[in-house]
mmCIF file of C-alpha atoms in Angstrom:
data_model
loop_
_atom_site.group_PDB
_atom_site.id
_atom_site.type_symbol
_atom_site.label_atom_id
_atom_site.label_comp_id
_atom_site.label_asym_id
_atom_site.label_seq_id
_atom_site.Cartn_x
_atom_site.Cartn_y
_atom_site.Cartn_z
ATOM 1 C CA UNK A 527 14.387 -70.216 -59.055
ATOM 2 C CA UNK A 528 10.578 -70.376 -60.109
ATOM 3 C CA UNK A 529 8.705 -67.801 -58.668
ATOM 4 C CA UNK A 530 6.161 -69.240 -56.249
ATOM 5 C CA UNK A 531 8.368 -72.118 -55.630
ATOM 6 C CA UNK A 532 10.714 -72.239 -52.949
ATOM 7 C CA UNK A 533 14.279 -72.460 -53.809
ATOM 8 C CA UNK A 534 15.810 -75.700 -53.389
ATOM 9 C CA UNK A 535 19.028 -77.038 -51.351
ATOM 10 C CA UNK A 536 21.145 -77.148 -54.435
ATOM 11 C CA UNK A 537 20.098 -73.523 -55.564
ATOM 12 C CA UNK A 538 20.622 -71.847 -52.303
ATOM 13 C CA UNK A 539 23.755 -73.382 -51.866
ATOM 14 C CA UNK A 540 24.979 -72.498 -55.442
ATOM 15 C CA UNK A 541 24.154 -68.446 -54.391
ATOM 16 C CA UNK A 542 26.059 -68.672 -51.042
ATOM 17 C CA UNK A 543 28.481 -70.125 -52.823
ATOM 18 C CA UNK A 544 28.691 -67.121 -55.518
ATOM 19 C CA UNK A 545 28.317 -64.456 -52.735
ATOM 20 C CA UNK A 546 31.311 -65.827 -51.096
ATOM 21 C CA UNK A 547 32.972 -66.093 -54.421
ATOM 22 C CA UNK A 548 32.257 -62.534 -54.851
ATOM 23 C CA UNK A 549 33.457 -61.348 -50.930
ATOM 24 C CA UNK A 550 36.700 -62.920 -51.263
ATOM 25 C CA UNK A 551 37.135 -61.459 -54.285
ATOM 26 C CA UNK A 552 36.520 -58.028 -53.104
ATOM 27 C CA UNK A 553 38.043 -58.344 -49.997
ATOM 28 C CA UNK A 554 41.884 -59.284 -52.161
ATOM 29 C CA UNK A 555 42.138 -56.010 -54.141
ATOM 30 C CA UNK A 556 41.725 -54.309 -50.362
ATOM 31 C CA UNK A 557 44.580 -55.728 -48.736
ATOM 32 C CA UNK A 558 46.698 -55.182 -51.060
ATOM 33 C CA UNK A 559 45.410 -51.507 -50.721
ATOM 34 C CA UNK A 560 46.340 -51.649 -47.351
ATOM 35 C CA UNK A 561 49.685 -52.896 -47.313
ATOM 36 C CA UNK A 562 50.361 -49.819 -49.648
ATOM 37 C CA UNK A 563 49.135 -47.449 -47.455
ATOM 38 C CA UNK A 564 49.995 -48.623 -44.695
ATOM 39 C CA UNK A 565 53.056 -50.804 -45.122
ATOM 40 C CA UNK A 566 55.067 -49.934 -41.734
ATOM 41 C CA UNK A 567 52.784 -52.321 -40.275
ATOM 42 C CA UNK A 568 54.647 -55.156 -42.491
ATOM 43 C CA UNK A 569 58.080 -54.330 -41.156
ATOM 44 C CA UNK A 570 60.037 -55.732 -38.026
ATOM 45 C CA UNK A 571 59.218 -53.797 -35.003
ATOM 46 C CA UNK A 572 63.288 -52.216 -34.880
ATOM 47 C CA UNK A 573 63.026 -50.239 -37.792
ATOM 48 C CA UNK A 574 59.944 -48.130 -36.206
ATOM 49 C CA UNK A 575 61.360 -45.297 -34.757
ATOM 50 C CA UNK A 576 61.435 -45.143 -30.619
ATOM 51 C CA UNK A 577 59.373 -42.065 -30.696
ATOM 52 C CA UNK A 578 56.134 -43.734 -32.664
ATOM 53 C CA UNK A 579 57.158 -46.651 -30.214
ATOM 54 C CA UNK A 580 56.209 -44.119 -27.162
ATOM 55 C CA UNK A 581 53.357 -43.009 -28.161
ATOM 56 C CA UNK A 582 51.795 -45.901 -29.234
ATOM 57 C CA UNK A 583 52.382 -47.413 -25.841
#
């Protein structure tokens, strides 16, 4: 946008539109992180053993 000159509708709605672009795109490579780190959480609740069971409750 000009400086001195409000942005208009279309502008600000093309940014939001590249910041969200840009969150969801940063937010993908971190699940996948996750799920490698963390991946009992993806597995059926019988495989966790009964003592992690225990504790957690």
């Amino acid at each position: 946008p000009v400086l001195g000159k409000p942005a208009t509708l279309n502008q600000m709605q093309q940014m939001l539109n590249r910041q969200q672009k840009l969150k969801h795109q940063q937010k993908l490579p971190n699940v996948k992180q996750n799920q490698q780190i963390y991946p009992q959480k993806n597995l059926p609740p019988k495989t966790v053993p009964l003592k992690l069971k225990n504790a957690e409750l």
